[in-house]
Short mmCIF file of C-alpha atoms in Angstrom, two decimals:
data_model
loop_
_atom_site.label_atom_id
_atom_site.label_comp_id
_atom_site.label_asym_id
_atom_site.label_seq_id
_atom_site.Cartn_x
_atom_site.Cartn_y
_atom_site.Cartn_z
CA MET A 1 48.04 8.59 -26.69
CA THR A 2 51.42 6.94 -26.72
CA ALA A 3 51.06 5.28 -23.34
CA GLY A 4 48.39 3.02 -21.94
CA ILE A 5 46.30 0.20 -23.25
CA LEU A 6 44.38 0.66 -26.49
CA ILE A 7 41.04 -0.97 -27.24
CA THR A 8 39.12 -0.36 -30.46
CA VAL A 9 35.39 -0.73 -30.76
CA VAL A 10 35.44 -1.65 -34.42
CA GLU A 11 31.72 -1.82 -35.03
CA VAL A 12 28.51 -1.31 -33.08
CA ALA A 13 26.29 -4.36 -33.48
CA VAL A 14 22.77 -3.74 -34.70
CA MET A 15 21.44 -6.48 -32.47
CA LEU A 16 23.05 -8.02 -29.40
CA LEU A 17 22.39 -11.75 -29.28
CA PHE A 18 22.62 -13.57 -25.97
CA PRO A 19 23.55 -17.25 -25.57
CA PRO A 20 21.30 -19.65 -23.68
CA ILE A 21 21.20 -19.06 -19.93
CA THR A 22 23.47 -21.29 -17.89
CA THR A 23 22.87 -21.90 -14.22
CA LEU A 24 25.62 -21.99 -11.64
CA THR A 25 25.10 -23.87 -8.42
CA ALA A 26 25.05 -21.53 -5.44
CA THR A 27 25.22 -22.51 -1.82
CA LYS A 28 22.04 -21.62 0.03
CA PRO A 29 22.83 -19.50 3.09
CA SER A 30 21.64 -20.47 6.53
CA SER A 31 18.17 -19.21 7.43
CA LEU A 32 19.02 -16.61 10.05
CA SER A 33 15.93 -15.35 11.83
CA HIS A 34 17.25 -12.10 13.37
CA GLN A 35 20.15 -9.71 13.22
CA ILE A 36 21.29 -6.52 14.94
CA LEU A 37 20.65 -3.03 13.57
CA ASP A 38 23.31 -0.66 14.93
CA VAL A 39 21.16 2.45 15.35
CA LYS A 40 23.82 4.69 16.87
CA GLN A 41 26.46 3.77 14.30
CA ILE A 42 24.09 4.60 11.43
CA MET A 43 22.86 7.83 13.02
CA HIS A 44 26.42 9.02 13.73
CA THR A 45 27.82 8.19 10.30
CA PRO A 46 29.31 11.37 8.78
CA LYS A 47 26.83 13.06 6.45
CA SER A 48 27.54 14.06 2.88
CA ALA A 49 30.64 16.17 2.32
CA SER A 50 28.79 18.94 0.51
CA ASN A 51 31.38 21.51 1.54
CA VAL A 52 34.26 19.55 0.02
CA PRO A 53 35.40 20.94 -3.36
CA GLN A 54 34.74 18.56 -6.24
CA THR A 55 38.40 18.63 -7.21
CA GLN A 56 39.22 16.90 -3.93
CA LEU A 57 36.53 14.28 -4.49
CA PHE A 58 37.84 13.37 -7.93
CA ASP A 59 41.63 13.67 -7.72
CA HIS A 60 41.94 9.89 -7.51
CA GLU A 61 38.83 8.84 -9.37
CA ILE A 62 40.58 6.01 -11.23
CA LEU A 63 41.33 3.23 -8.76
CA GLU A 64 43.13 0.72 -10.91
CA THR A 65 43.32 -0.61 -14.45
CA ASP A 66 44.93 -3.41 -16.43
CA HIS A 67 44.28 -5.04 -19.79
CA LYS A 68 41.37 -7.12 -18.48
CA ARG A 69 39.82 -4.81 -15.92
CA TRP A 70 38.90 -1.12 -15.59
CA LYS A 71 37.79 0.15 -12.21
CA LEU A 72 36.32 3.56 -11.41
CA ASN A 73 35.14 5.23 -8.24
CA LEU A 74 31.36 5.44 -7.98
CA VAL A 75 30.02 8.34 -5.89
CA HIS A 76 26.46 8.88 -4.68
CA ARG A 77 24.84 12.23 -5.41
CA ASP A 78 24.30 12.99 -1.69
CA LYS A 79 28.06 13.26 -1.30
CA LEU A 80 28.32 15.81 -4.08
CA SER A 81 25.27 18.00 -3.69
CA GLU A 82 25.90 21.49 -2.42
CA HIS A 83 22.27 22.16 -1.58
CA ASP A 84 21.26 19.13 0.49
CA GLY A 85 20.18 20.76 3.75
CA ASP A 86 19.73 18.29 6.60
CA HIS A 87 19.24 14.52 6.36
CA ARG A 88 15.44 14.76 6.43
CA ARG A 89 15.44 17.06 3.42
CA ARG A 90 17.86 14.84 1.53
CA VAL A 91 15.60 11.85 2.13
CA GLU A 92 12.51 13.80 1.05
CA ALA A 93 14.24 14.91 -2.15
CA ARG A 94 15.44 11.37 -2.84
CA LEU A 95 11.97 9.90 -2.42
CA LYS A 96 10.41 12.53 -4.69
CA ARG A 97 12.96 11.65 -7.38
CA ASP A 98 12.23 8.00 -6.76
CA VAL A 99 8.51 8.30 -7.45
CA LYS A 100 9.26 9.91 -10.81
CA ARG A 101 11.94 7.33 -11.63
CA VAL A 102 9.55 4.43 -11.02
CA ALA A 103 6.89 6.10 -13.18
CA PHE A 104 9.49 6.49 -15.93
CA LEU A 105 10.50 2.81 -15.85
CA ASN A 106 6.89 1.72 -16.05
CA ARG A 107 6.24 4.06 -18.98
CA ARG A 108 9.29 2.70 -20.79
CA ILE A 109 7.92 -0.82 -20.55
CA VAL A 110 4.41 0.19 -21.55
CA ASP A 111 5.75 2.20 -24.48
CA GLY A 112 7.85 -0.78 -25.55
CA TYR A 113 4.82 -3.05 -25.43
CA ASN A 114 2.61 -0.61 -27.34
CA HIS A 115 5.34 0.05 -29.90
CA THR A 116 5.62 -3.67 -30.62
CA MET A 117 1.85 -4.13 -30.83
CA ASP A 118 1.75 -1.30 -33.36
CA GLY A 119 4.12 -3.20 -35.60
CA GLY A 120 7.28 -1.38 -34.54
CA GLY A 121 8.87 -4.27 -32.71
CA GLU A 122 11.89 -4.43 -34.97
CA ARG A 123 12.75 -0.81 -34.24
CA PHE A 124 12.48 -1.34 -30.48
CA VAL A 125 14.59 -4.49 -30.28
CA VAL A 126 17.43 -2.31 -28.99
CA GLU A 127 17.39 1.06 -27.31
CA ASP A 128 18.92 3.54 -29.69
CA PHE A 129 19.83 7.21 -29.92
CA GLY A 130 16.28 8.04 -30.91
CA SER A 131 14.80 6.73 -27.68
CA GLU A 132 14.32 8.34 -24.31
CA VAL A 133 16.80 9.73 -21.85
CA VAL A 134 15.52 11.25 -18.66
CA SER A 135 16.95 14.11 -16.67
CA GLY A 136 18.29 13.11 -13.29
CA MET A 137 16.74 16.27 -11.86
CA GLN A 138 13.24 15.30 -12.95
CA GLN A 139 13.32 11.51 -12.93
CA GLY A 140 15.98 10.46 -10.42
CA SER A 141 18.16 8.70 -13.00
CA GLY A 142 21.28 10.34 -11.64
CA GLU A 143 21.99 8.71 -8.30
CA TYR A 144 25.62 7.73 -8.96
CA PHE A 145 28.51 9.34 -10.82
CA VAL A 146 31.93 8.49 -12.27
CA ARG A 147 34.81 10.41 -13.79
CA ILE A 148 36.10 9.47 -17.26
CA GLY A 149 38.15 11.05 -20.03
CA VAL A 150 36.56 11.93 -23.38
CA GLY A 151 38.58 12.59 -26.54
CA SER A 152 42.30 12.72 -27.38
CA PRO A 153 43.93 14.06 -25.32
CA PRO A 154 41.29 13.10 -22.75
CA GLN A 155 39.10 15.86 -21.36
CA SER A 156 37.88 14.84 -17.89
CA GLN A 157 34.11 14.64 -17.61
CA TYR A 158 31.85 13.90 -14.68
CA MET A 159 29.10 11.45 -15.80
CA VAL A 160 25.83 10.06 -14.48
CA VAL A 161 25.89 6.23 -14.44
CA ASP A 162 22.57 4.59 -15.26
CA SER A 163 21.83 0.88 -15.63
CA GLY A 164 18.42 1.83 -17.02
CA SER A 165 19.77 3.62 -20.11
CA ASP A 166 21.73 2.64 -23.20
CA VAL A 167 23.02 6.03 -24.25
CA VAL A 168 26.42 7.66 -23.79
CA TRP A 169 26.43 11.42 -24.32
CA VAL A 170 28.17 14.60 -23.22
CA GLN A 171 27.52 18.31 -23.63
CA CYS A 172 29.62 19.71 -26.47
CA LEU A 173 30.94 22.95 -27.90
CA PRO A 174 29.73 24.87 -29.77
CA CYS A 175 26.87 24.97 -27.30
CA LYS A 176 23.59 26.56 -28.34
CA GLN A 177 21.86 25.60 -25.10
CA CYS A 178 23.63 23.91 -22.18
CA TYR A 179 23.03 23.61 -18.47
CA GLN A 180 25.82 24.39 -15.99
CA GLN A 181 28.36 21.65 -15.37
CA SER A 182 31.40 21.43 -13.09
CA ASP A 183 33.95 20.73 -15.85
CA PRO A 184 34.66 22.75 -19.00
CA LEU A 185 32.38 21.69 -21.85
CA PHE A 186 33.82 19.02 -24.10
CA ASP A 187 35.35 20.62 -27.20
CA PRO A 188 35.49 18.28 -30.23
CA ALA A 189 37.87 20.73 -31.96
CA ASN A 190 40.51 19.86 -29.35
CA SER A 191 40.14 16.11 -29.81
CA ALA A 192 42.20 14.32 -32.49
CA SER A 193 39.96 11.24 -32.25
CA PHE A 194 36.55 12.87 -32.74
CA ILE A 195 34.74 11.52 -35.83
CA ALA A 196 31.29 12.86 -36.70
CA VAL A 197 29.20 9.95 -37.97
CA SER A 198 28.21 10.32 -41.62
CA CYS A 199 24.61 9.97 -42.71
CA GLY A 200 25.20 6.82 -44.71
CA SER A 201 27.01 4.88 -41.99
CA PRO A 202 25.42 1.79 -40.35
CA VAL A 203 25.67 3.53 -36.97
CA CYS A 204 23.49 6.40 -38.20
CA GLU A 205 21.01 4.05 -39.81
CA HIS A 206 20.76 2.09 -36.57
CA ALA A 207 20.27 5.20 -34.44
CA GLU A 208 17.04 6.15 -36.23
CA THR A 209 17.48 9.70 -34.98
CA ALA A 210 14.67 12.19 -34.69
CA ILE A 211 16.42 15.03 -36.55
CA GLY A 212 18.23 13.02 -39.24
CA CYS A 213 21.05 14.49 -41.31
CA ARG A 214 22.38 18.01 -41.35
CA GLY A 215 24.97 19.87 -43.36
CA HIS A 216 25.55 20.03 -47.10
CA GLY A 217 27.29 17.87 -49.69
CA GLY A 218 30.23 15.94 -48.25
CA GLY A 219 29.78 17.59 -44.88
CA ARG A 220 26.48 15.90 -44.01
CA TRP A 221 26.59 14.38 -40.54
CA CYS A 222 24.24 12.29 -38.46
CA GLY A 223 22.23 14.23 -35.92
CA TYR A 224 20.60 12.73 -32.87
CA HIS A 225 17.79 13.80 -30.56
CA VAL A 226 17.23 11.99 -27.29
CA SER A 227 14.30 13.36 -25.33
CA TYR A 228 11.53 12.78 -22.84
CA GLY A 229 8.17 14.48 -22.34
CA ASP A 230 9.15 16.33 -19.15
CA GLY A 231 11.23 18.73 -21.24
CA SER A 232 14.65 17.19 -20.61
CA TYR A 233 16.61 16.33 -23.73
CA THR A 234 19.93 16.24 -25.53
CA LYS A 235 20.42 16.80 -29.25
CA GLY A 236 23.45 17.26 -31.44
CA THR A 237 25.94 15.18 -33.41
CA LEU A 238 26.30 11.43 -33.30
CA ALA A 239 30.01 10.69 -33.16
CA LEU A 240 32.70 8.09 -32.63
CA GLU A 241 35.10 9.08 -29.89
CA THR A 242 37.77 7.74 -27.54
CA LEU A 243 36.91 7.21 -23.87
CA THR A 244 39.62 6.89 -21.25
CA PHE A 245 39.52 4.80 -18.09
CA GLY A 246 42.79 5.33 -16.22
CA ASN A 247 45.49 4.38 -18.71
CA THR A 248 43.11 2.43 -20.97
CA PHE A 249 41.92 4.10 -24.18
CA ILE A 250 38.75 2.77 -25.79
CA GLN A 251 38.44 3.95 -29.38
CA LYS A 252 35.43 4.52 -31.61
CA VAL A 253 32.72 4.46 -28.99
CA ALA A 254 29.42 5.80 -30.35
CA ILE A 255 28.43 8.82 -28.26
CA GLY A 256 26.10 11.76 -28.54
CA CYS A 257 27.82 15.14 -28.72
CA GLY A 258 25.07 17.39 -27.39
CA HIS A 259 24.86 21.00 -28.59
CA ARG A 260 21.40 21.56 -27.09
CA ASN A 261 20.77 20.03 -23.68
CA GLN A 262 18.47 20.48 -20.74
CA GLY A 263 17.86 18.71 -17.47
CA LEU A 264 20.88 17.12 -15.76
CA PHE A 265 22.17 18.39 -12.43
CA ILE A 266 25.02 18.71 -9.92
CA GLY A 267 27.41 19.63 -12.70
CA ALA A 268 27.34 16.31 -14.60
CA ALA A 269 28.60 16.58 -18.19
CA GLY A 270 26.32 13.83 -19.49
CA LEU A 271 25.21 10.25 -19.07
CA LEU A 272 27.02 6.90 -19.21
CA GLY A 273 24.46 4.23 -20.09
CA ILE A 274 25.34 0.71 -18.92
CA GLY A 275 22.01 -0.96 -19.76
CA GLY A 276 21.54 -4.11 -21.79
CA GLY A 277 20.88 -2.58 -25.24
CA SER A 278 23.39 -2.64 -28.07
CA MET A 279 24.26 1.07 -27.88
CA SER A 280 25.23 0.98 -24.20
CA LEU A 281 28.88 1.21 -23.19
CA VAL A 282 28.84 -2.40 -21.96
CA SER A 283 27.62 -3.70 -25.29
CA GLN A 284 29.95 -1.49 -27.32
CA LEU A 285 32.93 -2.81 -25.37
CA GLY A 286 31.95 -6.25 -26.67
CA GLY A 287 34.86 -8.70 -26.52
CA ALA A 288 37.06 -6.22 -24.67
CA SER A 289 34.96 -6.66 -21.51
CA ASP A 290 33.46 -10.02 -22.53
CA GLY A 291 30.03 -8.68 -21.64
CA ALA A 292 30.91 -8.45 -17.95
CA PHE A 293 30.86 -5.68 -15.38
CA SER A 294 30.25 -5.24 -11.67
CA TYR A 295 29.48 -2.45 -9.28
CA CYS A 296 29.44 -1.79 -5.56
CA LEU A 297 27.20 0.89 -4.09
CA VAL A 298 28.60 1.97 -0.73
CA SER A 299 26.24 2.44 2.17
CA ARG A 300 24.74 5.89 2.56
CA GLY A 301 26.80 8.47 4.39
CA THR A 302 30.10 6.61 4.28
CA GLY A 303 33.20 8.54 3.33
CA SER A 304 34.58 5.97 0.89
CA PRO A 305 33.41 5.67 -2.73
CA GLY A 306 31.86 2.67 -4.40
CA SER A 307 33.19 1.17 -7.61
CA LEU A 308 32.25 0.39 -11.20
CA GLU A 309 34.36 -2.20 -13.01
CA PHE A 310 34.34 -3.54 -16.54
CA GLY A 311 35.81 -6.85 -17.70
CA ARG A 312 35.60 -10.51 -16.72
CA GLU A 313 38.34 -10.05 -14.13
CA SER A 314 35.92 -7.88 -12.17
CA LEU A 315 33.61 -10.83 -11.47
CA PRO A 316 33.96 -12.57 -8.08
CA THR A 317 35.50 -16.02 -8.24
CA ASP A 318 33.88 -17.38 -5.10
CA SER A 319 31.38 -16.62 -2.33
CA ALA A 320 28.88 -15.15 -4.80
CA VAL A 321 25.29 -16.23 -5.35
CA TRP A 322 24.55 -16.45 -9.09
CA VAL A 323 21.06 -16.27 -10.58
CA PRO A 324 19.85 -16.25 -14.19
CA LEU A 325 19.76 -12.92 -16.00
CA LEU A 326 16.40 -12.60 -17.72
CA ARG A 327 15.64 -10.51 -20.81
CA ASN A 328 12.54 -8.61 -21.85
CA LEU A 329 12.95 -8.43 -25.62
CA ARG A 330 10.49 -5.55 -25.76
CA VAL A 331 12.73 -3.43 -23.50
CA PRO A 332 16.20 -5.05 -23.57
CA THR A 333 17.76 -2.18 -21.64
CA PHE A 334 16.73 -3.53 -18.26
CA TYR A 335 18.38 -6.29 -16.23
CA TYR A 336 15.74 -8.70 -14.91
CA VAL A 337 16.20 -11.44 -12.30
CA GLY A 338 13.95 -14.36 -11.44
CA LEU A 339 12.52 -13.76 -7.98
CA SER A 340 10.38 -16.53 -6.51
CA GLY A 341 9.57 -15.01 -3.14
CA LEU A 342 10.46 -12.95 -0.07
CA GLY A 343 11.44 -13.99 3.42
CA VAL A 344 11.09 -12.48 6.89
CA GLY A 345 12.78 -13.97 9.94
CA GLY A 346 14.24 -16.83 7.93
CA VAL A 347 10.82 -17.99 6.68
CA GLN A 348 9.44 -17.44 3.18
CA VAL A 349 6.18 -15.50 3.28
CA SER A 350 3.12 -16.68 1.39
CA ILE A 351 3.06 -14.86 -1.95
CA PRO A 352 1.55 -16.47 -5.08
CA GLU A 353 4.28 -17.83 -7.36
CA PRO A 354 3.27 -15.90 -10.53
CA THR A 355 3.58 -12.51 -8.73
CA PHE A 356 7.16 -11.88 -9.85
CA GLU A 357 7.13 -13.68 -13.21
CA LEU A 358 8.16 -11.92 -16.42
CA SER A 359 5.52 -12.85 -18.98
CA ASP A 360 6.17 -13.69 -22.61
CA MET A 361 4.48 -10.39 -23.48
CA GLY A 362 6.98 -8.43 -21.36
CA HIS A 363 4.72 -7.72 -18.40
CA GLY A 364 5.73 -8.02 -14.75
CA GLY A 365 9.13 -9.30 -13.74
CA VAL A 366 11.80 -7.93 -11.41
CA VAL A 367 14.31 -5.30 -12.57
CA MET A 368 17.63 -4.44 -10.94
CA ASP A 369 18.03 -0.66 -11.16
CA THR A 370 20.74 1.70 -9.93
CA GLY A 371 18.53 4.75 -10.45
CA THR A 372 15.66 3.61 -8.20
CA ALA A 373 16.33 3.93 -4.47
CA VAL A 374 13.50 2.02 -2.78
CA THR A 375 12.49 -1.49 -3.81
CA ARG A 376 8.98 -1.59 -5.27
CA LEU A 377 6.69 -4.62 -5.00
CA PRO A 378 3.17 -5.23 -6.35
CA THR A 379 0.70 -4.05 -3.71
CA ALA A 380 -0.62 -7.48 -2.65
CA ALA A 381 2.92 -8.88 -2.31
CA TYR A 382 4.10 -5.80 -0.44
CA THR A 383 1.20 -5.96 2.03
CA THR A 384 1.86 -9.60 2.88
CA PHE A 385 5.59 -8.96 3.18
CA ARG A 386 5.15 -5.85 5.34
CA ASP A 387 2.62 -7.53 7.63
CA ALA A 388 5.05 -10.39 8.24
CA PHE A 389 7.71 -7.85 9.22
CA LEU A 390 5.29 -5.96 11.48
CA ALA A 391 4.32 -9.19 13.23
CA GLN A 392 7.94 -9.72 14.26
CA THR A 393 8.67 -6.13 15.34
CA THR A 394 5.85 -5.56 17.84
CA ASN A 395 8.51 -4.85 20.51
CA LEU A 396 9.70 -1.72 18.66
CA PRO A 397 7.93 1.64 19.14
CA ARG A 398 6.10 2.76 16.02
CA ALA A 399 6.38 6.15 14.36
CA ARG A 400 4.07 7.90 11.91
CA PRO A 401 4.33 7.05 8.20
CA ASN A 402 6.85 9.10 6.25
CA SER A 403 6.38 9.95 2.56
CA ILE A 404 6.11 6.66 0.62
CA PHE A 405 6.94 4.62 3.75
CA ASP A 406 3.97 3.33 5.73
CA THR A 407 5.99 1.36 8.29
CA CYS A 408 8.30 3.40 10.51
CA TYR A 409 9.80 3.09 14.00
CA ASP A 410 10.92 5.54 16.66
CA LEU A 411 14.41 4.33 17.57
CA ASN A 412 15.51 7.52 19.29
CA GLY A 413 17.57 6.58 22.36
CA PHE A 414 18.34 3.03 21.17
CA TYR A 415 21.94 1.92 20.63
CA THR A 416 21.09 -1.33 18.88
CA VAL A 417 17.89 -3.23 18.16
CA GLN A 418 17.22 -6.82 17.13
CA VAL A 419 15.21 -7.07 13.92
CA PRO A 420 14.00 -9.98 11.77
CA THR A 421 16.05 -10.79 8.70
CA VAL A 422 14.77 -9.92 5.24
CA SER A 423 15.63 -12.14 2.27
CA PHE A 424 15.14 -12.42 -1.47
CA TYR A 425 14.38 -15.95 -2.70
CA PHE A 426 15.52 -16.45 -6.29
CA ASN A 427 14.42 -19.05 -8.83
CA GLY A 428 16.40 -22.25 -8.46
CA GLY A 429 17.06 -21.92 -4.75
CA PRO A 430 19.60 -19.14 -4.04
CA VAL A 431 18.69 -16.83 -1.15
CA LEU A 432 20.10 -13.35 -0.54
CA THR A 433 19.73 -12.12 3.05
CA LEU A 434 20.13 -8.34 3.29
CA PRO A 435 22.11 -6.42 5.91
CA ALA A 436 19.74 -4.77 8.39
CA ARG A 437 20.76 -1.27 7.28
CA ASN A 438 19.52 -2.12 3.76
CA TYR A 439 15.90 -2.35 4.83
CA LEU A 440 15.57 -0.14 7.91
CA ILE A 441 16.84 3.33 7.05
CA PRO A 442 16.88 6.65 8.93
CA VAL A 443 14.61 9.30 7.43
CA ASN A 444 15.58 12.15 9.74
CA ASP A 445 18.13 13.08 12.40
CA VAL A 446 15.99 12.19 15.41
CA GLY A 447 15.92 8.40 15.18
CA THR A 448 12.98 7.64 12.87
CA PHE A 449 13.73 4.52 10.82
CA CYS A 450 11.45 3.20 8.08
CA PHE A 451 10.98 -0.13 6.31
CA ALA A 452 12.58 0.70 2.95
CA PHE A 453 10.10 -0.97 0.62
CA ALA A 454 7.04 0.46 -1.08
CA PRO A 455 3.98 -0.84 -2.95
CA THR A 456 3.27 -0.23 -6.62
CA SER A 457 0.05 -0.66 -8.58
CA SER A 458 2.14 -1.86 -11.50
CA GLY A 459 3.04 -5.50 -12.02
CA LEU A 460 6.71 -4.49 -12.34
CA SER A 461 8.93 -5.07 -9.29
CA ILE A 462 12.15 -3.09 -8.92
CA ILE A 463 15.09 -3.94 -6.64
CA GLY A 464 16.40 -0.51 -5.70
CA ASN A 465 19.84 0.77 -4.86
CA ILE A 466 19.21 0.95 -1.08
CA GLN A 467 18.76 -2.83 -1.05
CA GLN A 468 21.86 -3.24 -3.26
CA GLU A 469 24.18 -1.21 -1.03
CA GLY A 470 27.33 -2.87 0.23
CA ILE A 471 26.85 -5.91 -2.05
CA GLN A 472 28.92 -6.53 -5.15
CA ILE A 473 26.48 -6.78 -8.06
CA SER A 474 27.94 -8.53 -11.11
CA VAL A 475 26.44 -8.81 -14.58
CA ASP A 476 27.72 -11.56 -16.89
CA SER A 477 25.77 -11.03 -20.10
CA THR A 478 27.81 -13.60 -22.00
CA ASN A 479 26.64 -16.41 -19.72
CA GLY A 480 23.29 -14.86 -18.79
CA LEU A 481 23.93 -14.43 -15.06
CA ILE A 482 23.73 -11.86 -12.28
CA GLY A 483 25.86 -12.34 -9.16
CA PHE A 484 25.35 -11.06 -5.60
CA GLY A 485 28.25 -10.72 -3.19
CA PRO A 486 30.58 -11.07 -1.53
CA ASN A 487 30.22 -7.85 0.46
CA VAL A 488 33.37 -6.05 -0.64
CA CYS A 489 32.26 -2.42 -0.92
#
């Protein structure tokens, strides 16, 4: 590692403290009532390149890097899967994953609440290596992927990116139980920077692992066990290791080196957690990234990749709408935003103000999540919102409900259609109006489009990745803000 930029993560903080939220003034966009949905353009967009070898997809995975900014390509799983079938089957599979993902997020919050009520609040203040990780296969956590280097010299690894997790882990040799992945398994013996965490270190004490220490005498190391009830898990050695982004080397990042693993898919080597807890990559970068990162999720079916960037230089300097980043101290992993309402056709619909509030007890609220596809809203709010949309689309032919979607249209034979705008109204005044393709999506190859929102019996609302597509999402933890736009994907 003689070339490149070197960053050292000297110490993993036991608790990540956030400064008071500051509010930036954002210009409220004009209240557009309608926009055009280009049906033919969406229907004729090239489908996933499942027959393209993965080596071609990842030859240029690093886009750019400098001492203040690290940018990686972000690829959706539909582009990589070799077993998709047609578009209808891909959508069906995605929605099945989505249902399980939403159930997982709700369980995480309930478990966090119950854990605190049982007197374990101090242990749950941050997500650690003893908490849950969920297989992308079973829970839909693996919607997007990046390519990074692990170790010295770097061994390229293909990783799931998840804003709803705080863990970083890879499958490791010697492997007692591993699933198939596209790259060779990471071999710690070939890495000069691999350091197994000792039992007495603060990192091990913080991790509160399920399997504790192993080994004998001076060779005792800190084991970890990250699992979930569906049978997916990773367990092995907690270690400090170097991660590589382009020509930037980040030293002493706490990762799990998994010798027994089950559950991930499409050849991913492990998981890159970018949640809000102290063990996530974002938090471990600390001052190196100044608590800032951004991502762009490209629209479905496009040939170009999205991006994931770390560092304050990645944040937009203008044309962005900034809203307060809210925290649920019971489950600090998740990124919450303050949503005050929803709009259809440029008019805010009538939804009671407390519907989207995050309570002091950690109930309710609105989470931004990369692993959930379809935005979920409490049933009463969804019904009002959907009915407002239906009232302004009576000119469009209806189609039968599809899976979790109860509002669908038969747009076969249309080139373009005029549809009412859909907007998110945030606390303090900012309004985000979505592109039409972010709320009317094709669910098959014969022109059936559905309203891409769904009800939930839970009080938790989730803004999914379909609604985030094509919009630069920026997280500034230092100043307690989330930014939307400009559309640069």
